[in-house]
PDB file of N, CA and C in Angstrom:
ATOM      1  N   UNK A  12      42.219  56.765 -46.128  1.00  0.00           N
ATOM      2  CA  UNK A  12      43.200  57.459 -46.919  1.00  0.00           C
ATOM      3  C   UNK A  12      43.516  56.625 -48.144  1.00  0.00           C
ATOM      4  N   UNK A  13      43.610  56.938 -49.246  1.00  0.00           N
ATOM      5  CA  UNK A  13      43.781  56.682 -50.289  1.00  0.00           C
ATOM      6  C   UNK A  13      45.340  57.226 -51.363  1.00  0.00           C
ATOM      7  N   UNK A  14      46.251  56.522 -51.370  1.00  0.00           N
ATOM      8  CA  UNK A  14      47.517  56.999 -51.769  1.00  0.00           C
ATOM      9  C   UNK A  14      47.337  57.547 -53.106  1.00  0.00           C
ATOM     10  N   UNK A  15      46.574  57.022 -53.753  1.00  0.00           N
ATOM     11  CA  UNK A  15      46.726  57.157 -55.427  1.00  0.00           C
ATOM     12  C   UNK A  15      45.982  58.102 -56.225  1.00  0.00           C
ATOM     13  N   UNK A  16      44.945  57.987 -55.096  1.00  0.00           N
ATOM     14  CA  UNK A  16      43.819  59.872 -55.657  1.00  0.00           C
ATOM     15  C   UNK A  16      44.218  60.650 -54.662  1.00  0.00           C
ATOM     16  N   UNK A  17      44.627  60.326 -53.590  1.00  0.00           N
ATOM     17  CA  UNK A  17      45.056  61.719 -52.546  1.00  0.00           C
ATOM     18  C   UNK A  17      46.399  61.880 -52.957  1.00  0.00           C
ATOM     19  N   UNK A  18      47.030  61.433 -53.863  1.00  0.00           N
ATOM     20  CA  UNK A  18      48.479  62.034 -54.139  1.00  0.00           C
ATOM     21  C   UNK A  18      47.818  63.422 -55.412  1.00  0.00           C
ATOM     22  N   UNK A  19      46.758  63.575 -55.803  1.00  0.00           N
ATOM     23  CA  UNK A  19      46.338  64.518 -57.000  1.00  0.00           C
ATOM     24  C   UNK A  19      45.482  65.457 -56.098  1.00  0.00           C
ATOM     25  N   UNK A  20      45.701  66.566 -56.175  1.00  0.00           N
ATOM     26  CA  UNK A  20      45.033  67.437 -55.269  1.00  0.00           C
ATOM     27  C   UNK A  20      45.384  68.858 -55.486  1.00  0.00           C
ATOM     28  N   UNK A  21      44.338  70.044 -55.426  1.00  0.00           N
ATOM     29  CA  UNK A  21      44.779  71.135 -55.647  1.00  0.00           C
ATOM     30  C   UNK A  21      45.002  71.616 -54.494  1.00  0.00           C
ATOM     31  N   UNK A  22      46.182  72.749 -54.412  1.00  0.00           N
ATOM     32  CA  UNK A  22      46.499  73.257 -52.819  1.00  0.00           C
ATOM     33  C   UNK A  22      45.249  74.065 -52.396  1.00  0.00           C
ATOM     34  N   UNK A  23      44.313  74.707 -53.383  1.00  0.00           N
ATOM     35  CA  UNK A  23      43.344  75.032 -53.233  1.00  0.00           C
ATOM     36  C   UNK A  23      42.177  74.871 -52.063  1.00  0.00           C
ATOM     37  N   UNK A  24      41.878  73.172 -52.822  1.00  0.00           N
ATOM     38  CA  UNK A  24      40.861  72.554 -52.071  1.00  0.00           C
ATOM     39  C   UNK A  24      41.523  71.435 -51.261  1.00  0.00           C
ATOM     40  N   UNK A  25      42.843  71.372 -51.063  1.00  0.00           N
ATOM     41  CA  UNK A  25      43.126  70.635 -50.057  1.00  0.00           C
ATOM     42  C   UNK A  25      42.717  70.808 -48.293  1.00  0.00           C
ATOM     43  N   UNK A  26      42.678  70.085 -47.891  1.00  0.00           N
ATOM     44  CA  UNK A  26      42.359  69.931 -46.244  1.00  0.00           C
ATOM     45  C   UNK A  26      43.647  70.958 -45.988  1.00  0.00           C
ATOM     46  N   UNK A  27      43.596  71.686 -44.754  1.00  0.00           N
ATOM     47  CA  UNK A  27      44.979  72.292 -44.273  1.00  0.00           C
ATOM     48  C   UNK A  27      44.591  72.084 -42.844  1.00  0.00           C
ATOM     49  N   UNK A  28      46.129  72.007 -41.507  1.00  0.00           N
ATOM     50  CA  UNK A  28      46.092  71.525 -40.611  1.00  0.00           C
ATOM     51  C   UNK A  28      47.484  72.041 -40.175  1.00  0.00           C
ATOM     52  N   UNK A  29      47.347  72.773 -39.228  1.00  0.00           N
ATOM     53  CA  UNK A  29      48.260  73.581 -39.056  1.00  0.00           C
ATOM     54  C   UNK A  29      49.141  72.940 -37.544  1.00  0.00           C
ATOM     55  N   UNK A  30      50.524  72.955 -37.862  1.00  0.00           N
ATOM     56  CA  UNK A  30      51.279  71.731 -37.004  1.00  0.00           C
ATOM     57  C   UNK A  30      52.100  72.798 -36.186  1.00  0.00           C
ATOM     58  N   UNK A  31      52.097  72.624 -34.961  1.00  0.00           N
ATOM     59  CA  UNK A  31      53.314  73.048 -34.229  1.00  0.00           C
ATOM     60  C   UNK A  31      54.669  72.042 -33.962  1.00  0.00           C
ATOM     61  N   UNK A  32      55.804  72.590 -34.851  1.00  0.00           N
ATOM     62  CA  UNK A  32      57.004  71.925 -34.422  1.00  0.00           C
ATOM     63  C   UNK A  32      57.859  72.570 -33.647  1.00  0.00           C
ATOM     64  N   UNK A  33      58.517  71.127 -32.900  1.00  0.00           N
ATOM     65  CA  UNK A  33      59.432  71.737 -32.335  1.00  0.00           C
ATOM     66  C   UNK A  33      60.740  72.728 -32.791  1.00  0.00           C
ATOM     67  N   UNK A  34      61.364  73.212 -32.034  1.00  0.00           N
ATOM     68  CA  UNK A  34      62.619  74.398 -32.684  1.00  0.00           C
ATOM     69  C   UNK A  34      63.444  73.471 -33.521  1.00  0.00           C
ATOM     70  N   UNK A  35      63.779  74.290 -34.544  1.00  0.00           N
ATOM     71  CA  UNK A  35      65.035  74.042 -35.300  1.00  0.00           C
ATOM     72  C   UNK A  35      64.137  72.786 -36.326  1.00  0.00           C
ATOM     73  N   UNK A  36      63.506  72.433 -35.950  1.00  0.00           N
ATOM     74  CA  UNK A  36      62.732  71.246 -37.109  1.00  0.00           C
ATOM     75  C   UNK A  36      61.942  71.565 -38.737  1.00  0.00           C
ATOM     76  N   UNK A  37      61.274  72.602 -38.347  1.00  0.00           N
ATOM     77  CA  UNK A  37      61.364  73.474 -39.543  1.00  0.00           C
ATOM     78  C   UNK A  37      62.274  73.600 -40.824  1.00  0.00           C
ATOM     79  N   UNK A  38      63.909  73.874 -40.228  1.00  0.00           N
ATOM     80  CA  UNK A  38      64.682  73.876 -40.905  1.00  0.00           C
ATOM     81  C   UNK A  38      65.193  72.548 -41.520  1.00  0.00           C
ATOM     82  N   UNK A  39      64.995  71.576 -40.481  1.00  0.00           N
ATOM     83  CA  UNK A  39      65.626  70.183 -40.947  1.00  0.00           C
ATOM     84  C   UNK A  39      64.190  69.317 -42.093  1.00  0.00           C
ATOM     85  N   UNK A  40      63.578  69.827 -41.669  1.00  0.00           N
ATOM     86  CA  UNK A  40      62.352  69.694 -42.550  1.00  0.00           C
ATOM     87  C   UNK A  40      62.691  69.917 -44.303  1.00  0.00           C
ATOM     88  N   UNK A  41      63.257  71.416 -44.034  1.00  0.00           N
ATOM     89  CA  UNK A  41      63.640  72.306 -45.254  1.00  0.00           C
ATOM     90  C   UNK A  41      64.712  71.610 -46.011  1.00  0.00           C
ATOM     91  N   UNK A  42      65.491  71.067 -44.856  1.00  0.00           N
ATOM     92  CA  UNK A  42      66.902  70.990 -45.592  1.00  0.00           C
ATOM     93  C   UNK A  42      67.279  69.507 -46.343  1.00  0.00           C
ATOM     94  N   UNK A  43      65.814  68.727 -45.539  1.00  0.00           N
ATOM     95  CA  UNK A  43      65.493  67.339 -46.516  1.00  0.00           C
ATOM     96  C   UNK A  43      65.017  67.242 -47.729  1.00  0.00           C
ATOM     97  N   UNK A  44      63.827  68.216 -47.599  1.00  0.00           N
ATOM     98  CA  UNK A  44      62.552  68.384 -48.750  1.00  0.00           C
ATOM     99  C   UNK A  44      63.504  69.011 -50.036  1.00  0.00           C
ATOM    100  N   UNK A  45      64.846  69.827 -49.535  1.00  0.00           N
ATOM    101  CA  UNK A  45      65.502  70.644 -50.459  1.00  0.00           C
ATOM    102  C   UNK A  45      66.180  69.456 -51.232  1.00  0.00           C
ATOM    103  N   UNK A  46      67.005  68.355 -50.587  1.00  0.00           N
ATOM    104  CA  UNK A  46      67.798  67.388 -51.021  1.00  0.00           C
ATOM    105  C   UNK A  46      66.657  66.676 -52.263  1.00  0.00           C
ATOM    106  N   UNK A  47      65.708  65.953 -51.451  1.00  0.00           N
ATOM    107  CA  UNK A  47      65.165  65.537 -52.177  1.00  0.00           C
ATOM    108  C   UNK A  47      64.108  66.144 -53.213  1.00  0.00           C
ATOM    109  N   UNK A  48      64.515  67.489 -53.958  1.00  0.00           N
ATOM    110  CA  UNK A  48      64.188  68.585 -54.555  1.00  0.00           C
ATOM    111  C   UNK A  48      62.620  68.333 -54.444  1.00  0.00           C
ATOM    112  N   UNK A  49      62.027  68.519 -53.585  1.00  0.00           N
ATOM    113  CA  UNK A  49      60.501  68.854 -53.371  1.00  0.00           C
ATOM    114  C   UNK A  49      59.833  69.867 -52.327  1.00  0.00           C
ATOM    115  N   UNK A  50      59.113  70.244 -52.354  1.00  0.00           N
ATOM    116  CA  UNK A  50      58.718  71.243 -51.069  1.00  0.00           C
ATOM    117  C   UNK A  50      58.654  70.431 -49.842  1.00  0.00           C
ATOM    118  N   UNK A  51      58.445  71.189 -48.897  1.00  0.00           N
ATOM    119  CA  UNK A  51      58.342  70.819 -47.483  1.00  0.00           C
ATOM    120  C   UNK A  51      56.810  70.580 -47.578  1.00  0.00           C
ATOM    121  N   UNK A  52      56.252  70.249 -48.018  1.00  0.00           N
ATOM    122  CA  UNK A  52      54.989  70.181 -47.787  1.00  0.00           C
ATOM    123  C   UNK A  52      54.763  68.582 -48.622  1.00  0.00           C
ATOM    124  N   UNK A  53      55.140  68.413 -50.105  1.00  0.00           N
ATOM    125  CA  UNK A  53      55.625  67.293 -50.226  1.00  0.00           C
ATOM    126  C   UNK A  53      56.100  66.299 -49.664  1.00  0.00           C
ATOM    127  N   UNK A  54      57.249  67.059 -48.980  1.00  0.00           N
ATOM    128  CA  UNK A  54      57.762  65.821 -47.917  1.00  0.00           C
ATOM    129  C   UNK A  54      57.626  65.645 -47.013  1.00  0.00           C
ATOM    130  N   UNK A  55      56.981  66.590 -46.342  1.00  0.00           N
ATOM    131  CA  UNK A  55      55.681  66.108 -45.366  1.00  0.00           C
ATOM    132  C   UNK A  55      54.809  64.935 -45.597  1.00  0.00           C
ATOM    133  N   UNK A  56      54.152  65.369 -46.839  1.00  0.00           N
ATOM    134  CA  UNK A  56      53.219  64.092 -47.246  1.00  0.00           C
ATOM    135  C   UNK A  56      53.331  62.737 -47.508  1.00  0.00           C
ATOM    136  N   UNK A  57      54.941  63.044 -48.103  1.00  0.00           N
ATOM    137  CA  UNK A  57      55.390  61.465 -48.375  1.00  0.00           C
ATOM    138  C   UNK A  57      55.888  60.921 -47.298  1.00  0.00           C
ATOM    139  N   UNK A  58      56.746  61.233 -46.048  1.00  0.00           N
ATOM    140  CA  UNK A  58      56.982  60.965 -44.682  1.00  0.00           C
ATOM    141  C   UNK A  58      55.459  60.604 -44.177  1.00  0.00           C
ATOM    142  N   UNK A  59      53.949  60.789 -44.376  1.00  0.00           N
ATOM    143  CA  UNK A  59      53.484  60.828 -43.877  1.00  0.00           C
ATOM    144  C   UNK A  59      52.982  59.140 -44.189  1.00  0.00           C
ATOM    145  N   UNK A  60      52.510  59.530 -45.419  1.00  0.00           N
ATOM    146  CA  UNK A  60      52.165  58.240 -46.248  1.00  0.00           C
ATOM    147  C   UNK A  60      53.428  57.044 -45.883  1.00  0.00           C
ATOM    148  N   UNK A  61      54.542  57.268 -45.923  1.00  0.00           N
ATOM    149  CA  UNK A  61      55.400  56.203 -45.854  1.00  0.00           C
ATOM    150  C   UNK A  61      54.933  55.595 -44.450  1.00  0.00           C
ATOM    151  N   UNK A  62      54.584  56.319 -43.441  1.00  0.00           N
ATOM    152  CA  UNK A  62      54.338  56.036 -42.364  1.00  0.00           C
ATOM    153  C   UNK A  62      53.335  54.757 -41.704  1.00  0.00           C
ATOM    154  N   UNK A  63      52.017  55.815 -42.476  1.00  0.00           N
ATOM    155  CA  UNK A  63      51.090  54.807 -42.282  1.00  0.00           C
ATOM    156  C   UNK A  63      51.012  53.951 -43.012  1.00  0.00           C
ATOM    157  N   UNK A  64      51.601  53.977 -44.146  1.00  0.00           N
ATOM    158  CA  UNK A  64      51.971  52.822 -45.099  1.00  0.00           C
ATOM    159  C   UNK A  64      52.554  51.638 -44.313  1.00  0.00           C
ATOM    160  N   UNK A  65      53.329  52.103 -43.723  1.00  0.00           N
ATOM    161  CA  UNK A  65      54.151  50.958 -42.787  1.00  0.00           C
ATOM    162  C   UNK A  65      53.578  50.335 -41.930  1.00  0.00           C
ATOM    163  N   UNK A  66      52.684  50.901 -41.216  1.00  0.00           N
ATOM    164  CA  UNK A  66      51.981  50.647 -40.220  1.00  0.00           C
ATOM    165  C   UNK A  66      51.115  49.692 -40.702  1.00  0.00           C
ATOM    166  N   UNK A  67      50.643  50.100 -41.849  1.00  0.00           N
ATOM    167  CA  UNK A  67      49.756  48.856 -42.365  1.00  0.00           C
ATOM    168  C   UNK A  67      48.247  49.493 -42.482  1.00  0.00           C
ATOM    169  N   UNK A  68      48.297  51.052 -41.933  1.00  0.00           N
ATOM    170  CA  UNK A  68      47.107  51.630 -42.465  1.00  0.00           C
ATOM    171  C   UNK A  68      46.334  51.556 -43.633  1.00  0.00           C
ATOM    172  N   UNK A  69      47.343  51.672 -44.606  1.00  0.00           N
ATOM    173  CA  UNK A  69      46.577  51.225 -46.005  1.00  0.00           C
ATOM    174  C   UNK A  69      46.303  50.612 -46.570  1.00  0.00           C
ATOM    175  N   UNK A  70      46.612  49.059 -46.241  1.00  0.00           N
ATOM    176  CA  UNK A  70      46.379  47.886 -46.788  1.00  0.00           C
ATOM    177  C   UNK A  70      45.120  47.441 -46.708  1.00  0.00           C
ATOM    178  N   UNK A  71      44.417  47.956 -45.733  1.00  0.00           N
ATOM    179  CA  UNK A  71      42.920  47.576 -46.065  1.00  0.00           C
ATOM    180  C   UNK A  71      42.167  48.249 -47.044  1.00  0.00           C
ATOM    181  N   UNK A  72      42.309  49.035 -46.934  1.00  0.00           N
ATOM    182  CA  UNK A  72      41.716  49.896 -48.382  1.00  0.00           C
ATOM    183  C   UNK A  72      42.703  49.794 -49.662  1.00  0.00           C
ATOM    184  N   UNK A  73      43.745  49.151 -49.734  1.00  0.00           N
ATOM    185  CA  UNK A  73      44.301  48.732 -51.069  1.00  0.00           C
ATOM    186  C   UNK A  73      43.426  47.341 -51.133  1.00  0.00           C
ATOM    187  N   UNK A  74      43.244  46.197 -50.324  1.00  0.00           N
ATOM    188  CA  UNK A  74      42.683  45.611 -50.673  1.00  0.00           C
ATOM    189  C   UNK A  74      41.175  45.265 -51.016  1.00  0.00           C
ATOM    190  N   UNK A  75      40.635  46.546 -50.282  1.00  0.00           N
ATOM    191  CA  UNK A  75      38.892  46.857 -50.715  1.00  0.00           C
ATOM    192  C   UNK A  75      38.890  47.072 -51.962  1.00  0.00           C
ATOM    193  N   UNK A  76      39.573  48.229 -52.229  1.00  0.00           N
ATOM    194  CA  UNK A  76      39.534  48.552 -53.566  1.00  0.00           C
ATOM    195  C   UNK A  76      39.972  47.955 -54.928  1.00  0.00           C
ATOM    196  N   UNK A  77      40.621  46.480 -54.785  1.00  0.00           N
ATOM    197  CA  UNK A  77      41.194  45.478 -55.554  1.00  0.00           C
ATOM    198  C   UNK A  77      39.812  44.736 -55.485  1.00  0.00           C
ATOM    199  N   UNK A  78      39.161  44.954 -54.878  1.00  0.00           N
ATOM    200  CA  UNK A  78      37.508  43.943 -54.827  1.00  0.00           C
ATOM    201  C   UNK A  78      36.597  44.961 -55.513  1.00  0.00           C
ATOM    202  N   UNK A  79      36.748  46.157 -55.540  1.00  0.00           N
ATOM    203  CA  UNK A  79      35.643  47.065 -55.996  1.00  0.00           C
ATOM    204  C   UNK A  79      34.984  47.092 -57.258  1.00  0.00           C
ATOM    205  N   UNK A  80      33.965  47.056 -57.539  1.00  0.00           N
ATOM    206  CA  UNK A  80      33.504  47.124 -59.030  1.00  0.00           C
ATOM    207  C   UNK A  80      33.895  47.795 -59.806  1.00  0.00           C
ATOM    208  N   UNK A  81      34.060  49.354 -59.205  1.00  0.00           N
ATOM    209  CA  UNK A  81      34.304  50.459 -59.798  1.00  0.00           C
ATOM    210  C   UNK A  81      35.434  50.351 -60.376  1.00  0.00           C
ATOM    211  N   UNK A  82      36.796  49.534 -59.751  1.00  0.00           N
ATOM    212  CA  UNK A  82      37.901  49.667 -60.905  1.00  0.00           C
ATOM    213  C   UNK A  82      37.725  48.990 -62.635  1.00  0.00           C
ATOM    214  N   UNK A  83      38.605  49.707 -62.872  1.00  0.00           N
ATOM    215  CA  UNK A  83      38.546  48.824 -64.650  1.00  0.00           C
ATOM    216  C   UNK A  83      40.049  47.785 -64.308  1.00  0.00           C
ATOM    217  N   UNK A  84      39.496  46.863 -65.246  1.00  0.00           N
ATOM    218  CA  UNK A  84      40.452  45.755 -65.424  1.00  0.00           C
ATOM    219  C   UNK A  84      41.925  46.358 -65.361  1.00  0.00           C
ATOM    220  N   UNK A  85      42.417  47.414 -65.801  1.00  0.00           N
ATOM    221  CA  UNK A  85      43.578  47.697 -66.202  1.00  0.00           C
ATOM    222  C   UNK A  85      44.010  48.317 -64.521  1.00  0.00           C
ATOM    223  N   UNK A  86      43.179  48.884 -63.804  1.00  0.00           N
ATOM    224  CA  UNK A  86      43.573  49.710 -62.530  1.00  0.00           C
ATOM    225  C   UNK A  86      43.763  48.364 -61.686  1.00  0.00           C
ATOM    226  N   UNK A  87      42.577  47.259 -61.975  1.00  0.00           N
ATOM    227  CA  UNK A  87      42.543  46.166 -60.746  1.00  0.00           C
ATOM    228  C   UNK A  87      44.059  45.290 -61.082  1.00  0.00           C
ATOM    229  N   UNK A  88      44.643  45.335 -62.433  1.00  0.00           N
ATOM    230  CA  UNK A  88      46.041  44.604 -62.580  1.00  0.00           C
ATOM    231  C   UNK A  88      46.810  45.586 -62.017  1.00  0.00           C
ATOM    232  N   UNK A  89      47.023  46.952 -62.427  1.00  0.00           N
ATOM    233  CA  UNK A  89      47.850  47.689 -61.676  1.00  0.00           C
ATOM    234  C   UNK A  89      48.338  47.646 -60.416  1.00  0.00           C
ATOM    235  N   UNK A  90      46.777  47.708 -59.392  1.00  0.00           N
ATOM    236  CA  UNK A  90      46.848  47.952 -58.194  1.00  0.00           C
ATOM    237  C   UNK A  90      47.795  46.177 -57.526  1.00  0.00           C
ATOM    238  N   UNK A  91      47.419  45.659 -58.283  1.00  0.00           N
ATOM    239  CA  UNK A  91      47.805  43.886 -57.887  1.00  0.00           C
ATOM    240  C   UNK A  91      49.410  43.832 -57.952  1.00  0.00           C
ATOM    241  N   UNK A  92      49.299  44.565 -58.761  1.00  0.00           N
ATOM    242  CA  UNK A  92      51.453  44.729 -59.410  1.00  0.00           C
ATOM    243  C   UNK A  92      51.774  45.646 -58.301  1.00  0.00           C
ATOM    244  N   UNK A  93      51.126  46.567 -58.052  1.00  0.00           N
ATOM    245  CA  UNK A  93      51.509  47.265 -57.093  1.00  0.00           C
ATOM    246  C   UNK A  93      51.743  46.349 -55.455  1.00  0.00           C
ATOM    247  N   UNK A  94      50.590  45.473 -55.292  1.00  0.00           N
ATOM    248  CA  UNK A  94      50.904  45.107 -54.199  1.00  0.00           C
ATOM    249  C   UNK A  94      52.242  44.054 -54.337  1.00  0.00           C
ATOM    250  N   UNK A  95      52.591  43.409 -55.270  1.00  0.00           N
ATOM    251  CA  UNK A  95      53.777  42.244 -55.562  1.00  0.00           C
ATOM    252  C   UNK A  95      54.855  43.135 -55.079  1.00  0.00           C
ATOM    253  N   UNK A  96      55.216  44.787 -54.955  1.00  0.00           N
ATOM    254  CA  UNK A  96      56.099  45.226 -54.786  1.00  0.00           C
ATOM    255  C   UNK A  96      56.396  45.038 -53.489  1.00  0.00           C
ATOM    256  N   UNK A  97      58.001  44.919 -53.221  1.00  0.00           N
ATOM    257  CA  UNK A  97      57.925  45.532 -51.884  1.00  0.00           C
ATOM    258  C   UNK A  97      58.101  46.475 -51.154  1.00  0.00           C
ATOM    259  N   UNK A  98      57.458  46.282 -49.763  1.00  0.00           N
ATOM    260  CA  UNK A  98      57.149  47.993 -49.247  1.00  0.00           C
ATOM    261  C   UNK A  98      58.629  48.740 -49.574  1.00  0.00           C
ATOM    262  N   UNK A  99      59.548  48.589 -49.544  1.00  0.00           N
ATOM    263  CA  UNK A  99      60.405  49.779 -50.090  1.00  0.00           C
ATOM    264  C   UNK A  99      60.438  50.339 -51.571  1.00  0.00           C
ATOM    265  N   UNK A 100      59.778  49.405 -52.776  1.00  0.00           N
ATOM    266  CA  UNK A 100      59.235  50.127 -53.204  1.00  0.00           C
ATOM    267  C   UNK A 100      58.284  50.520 -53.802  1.00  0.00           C
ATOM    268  N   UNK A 101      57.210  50.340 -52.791  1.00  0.00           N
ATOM    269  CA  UNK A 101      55.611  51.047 -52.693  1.00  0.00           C
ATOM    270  C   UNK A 101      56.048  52.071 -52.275  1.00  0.00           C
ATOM    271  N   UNK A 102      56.603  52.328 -51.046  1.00  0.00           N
ATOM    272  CA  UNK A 102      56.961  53.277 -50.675  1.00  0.00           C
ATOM    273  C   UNK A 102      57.897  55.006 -51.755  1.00  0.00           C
ATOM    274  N   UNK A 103      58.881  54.039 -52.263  1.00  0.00           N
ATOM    275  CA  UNK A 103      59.354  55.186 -53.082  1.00  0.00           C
ATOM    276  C   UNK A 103      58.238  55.337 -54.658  1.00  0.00           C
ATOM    277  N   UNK A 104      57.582  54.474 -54.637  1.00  0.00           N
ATOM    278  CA  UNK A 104      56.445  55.202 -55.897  1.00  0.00           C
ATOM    279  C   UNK A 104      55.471  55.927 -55.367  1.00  0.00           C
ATOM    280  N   UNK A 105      54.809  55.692 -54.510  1.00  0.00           N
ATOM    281  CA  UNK A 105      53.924  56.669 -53.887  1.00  0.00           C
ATOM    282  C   UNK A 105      55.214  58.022 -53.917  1.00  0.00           C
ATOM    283  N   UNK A 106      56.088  57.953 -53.134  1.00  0.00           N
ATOM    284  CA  UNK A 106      56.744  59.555 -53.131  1.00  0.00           C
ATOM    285  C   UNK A 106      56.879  59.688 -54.765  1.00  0.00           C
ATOM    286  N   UNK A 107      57.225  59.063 -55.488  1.00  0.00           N
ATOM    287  CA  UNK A 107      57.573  59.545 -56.721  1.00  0.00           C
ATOM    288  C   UNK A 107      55.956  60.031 -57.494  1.00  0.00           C
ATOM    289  N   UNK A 108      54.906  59.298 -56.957  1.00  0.00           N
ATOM    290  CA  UNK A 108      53.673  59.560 -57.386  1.00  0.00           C
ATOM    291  C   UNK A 108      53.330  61.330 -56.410  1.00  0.00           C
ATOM    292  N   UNK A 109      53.301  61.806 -55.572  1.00  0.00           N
ATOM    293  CA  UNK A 109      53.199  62.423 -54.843  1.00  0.00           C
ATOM    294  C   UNK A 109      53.949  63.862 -55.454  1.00  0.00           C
ATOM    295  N   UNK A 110      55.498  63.829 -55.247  1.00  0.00           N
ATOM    296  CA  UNK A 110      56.242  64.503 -55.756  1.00  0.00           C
ATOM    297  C   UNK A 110      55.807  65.136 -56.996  1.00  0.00           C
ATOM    298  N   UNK A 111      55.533  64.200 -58.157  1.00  0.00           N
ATOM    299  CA  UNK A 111      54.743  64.753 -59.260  1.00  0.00           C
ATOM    300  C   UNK A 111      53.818  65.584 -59.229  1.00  0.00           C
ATOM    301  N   UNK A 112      52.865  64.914 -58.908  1.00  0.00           N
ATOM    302  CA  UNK A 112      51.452  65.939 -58.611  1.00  0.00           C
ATOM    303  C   UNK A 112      51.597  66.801 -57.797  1.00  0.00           C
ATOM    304  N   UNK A 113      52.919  67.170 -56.746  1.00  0.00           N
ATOM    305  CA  UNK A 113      52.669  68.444 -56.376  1.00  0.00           C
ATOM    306  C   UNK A 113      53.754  69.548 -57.246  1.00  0.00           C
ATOM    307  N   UNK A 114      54.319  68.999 -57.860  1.00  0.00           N
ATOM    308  CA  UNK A 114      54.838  69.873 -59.263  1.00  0.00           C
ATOM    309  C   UNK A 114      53.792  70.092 -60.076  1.00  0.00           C
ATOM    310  N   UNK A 115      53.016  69.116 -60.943  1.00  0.00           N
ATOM    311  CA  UNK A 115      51.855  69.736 -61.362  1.00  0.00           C
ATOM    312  C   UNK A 115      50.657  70.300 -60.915  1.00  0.00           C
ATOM    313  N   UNK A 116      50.962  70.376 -59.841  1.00  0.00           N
ATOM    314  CA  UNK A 116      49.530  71.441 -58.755  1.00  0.00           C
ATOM    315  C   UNK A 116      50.437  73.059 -58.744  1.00  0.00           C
ATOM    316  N   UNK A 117      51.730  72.805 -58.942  1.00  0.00           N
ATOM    317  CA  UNK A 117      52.639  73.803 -58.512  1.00  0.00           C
ATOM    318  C   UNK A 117      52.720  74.938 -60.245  1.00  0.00           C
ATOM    319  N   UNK A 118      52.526  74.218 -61.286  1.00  0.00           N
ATOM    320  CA  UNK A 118      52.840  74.713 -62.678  1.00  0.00           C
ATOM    321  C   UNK A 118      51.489  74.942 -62.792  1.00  0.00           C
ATOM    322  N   UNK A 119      49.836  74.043 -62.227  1.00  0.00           N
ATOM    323  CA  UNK A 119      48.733  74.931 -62.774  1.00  0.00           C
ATOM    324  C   UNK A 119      48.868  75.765 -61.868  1.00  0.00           C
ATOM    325  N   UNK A 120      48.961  75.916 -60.370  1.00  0.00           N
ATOM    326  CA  UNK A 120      48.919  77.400 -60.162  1.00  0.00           C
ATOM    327  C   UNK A 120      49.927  78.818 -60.946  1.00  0.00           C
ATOM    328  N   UNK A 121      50.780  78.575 -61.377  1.00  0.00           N
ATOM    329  CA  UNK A 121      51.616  79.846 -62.039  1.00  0.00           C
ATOM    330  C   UNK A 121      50.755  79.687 -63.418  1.00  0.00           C
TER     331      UNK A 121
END
């Protein structure tokens, strides 16, 4: 998983995965995603990412990709500044990275 290209995605060609929740969660789902003015599907994603973020899922592939050829100088300083942060807030830029792009996935579809 990749936070920084999987936060850009069309609902289109996104993966879909259809969740059974328990009662009444739905709504509390709703009534977060509403606070923090984003869809439920958003904040799905960023609850999700914060998650395995925490866990430490992504740190191996933040740090592969700080070795990769393929970045340019300017992404490999980025990604480095990025790691100096701390996880609280890696955490709230990924949602703030996330949040975005599903507003602009949300304005090219209309």
């Amino acid at each position: 998983m990749r936070p920084m290209k999987q936060a850009v995605y069309s609902s289109r060609t996104a993966d879909k995965f259809v969740v059974r929740l328990p009662e009444g969660m739905r709504e509390r789902i709703a009534d977060v995603a509403r606070s923090h003015h984003r869809s439920m599907n958003s904040e799905i994603i960023a609850r999700l990412e914060q998650s395995l973020f925490q866990e430490g899922a992504l740190d191996d592939e933040l740090s592969m990709r700080l070795d990769s050829p393929e970045l340019s100088l300017h992404e490999r300083e980025l990604l480095q500044r990025f790691r100096q942060l701390s996880r609280r807030q890696q955490n709230a830029l990924i949602a703030l990275i996330a949040a975005d792009a599903e507003l602009a996935a949300e304005a090219e579809a209309s």
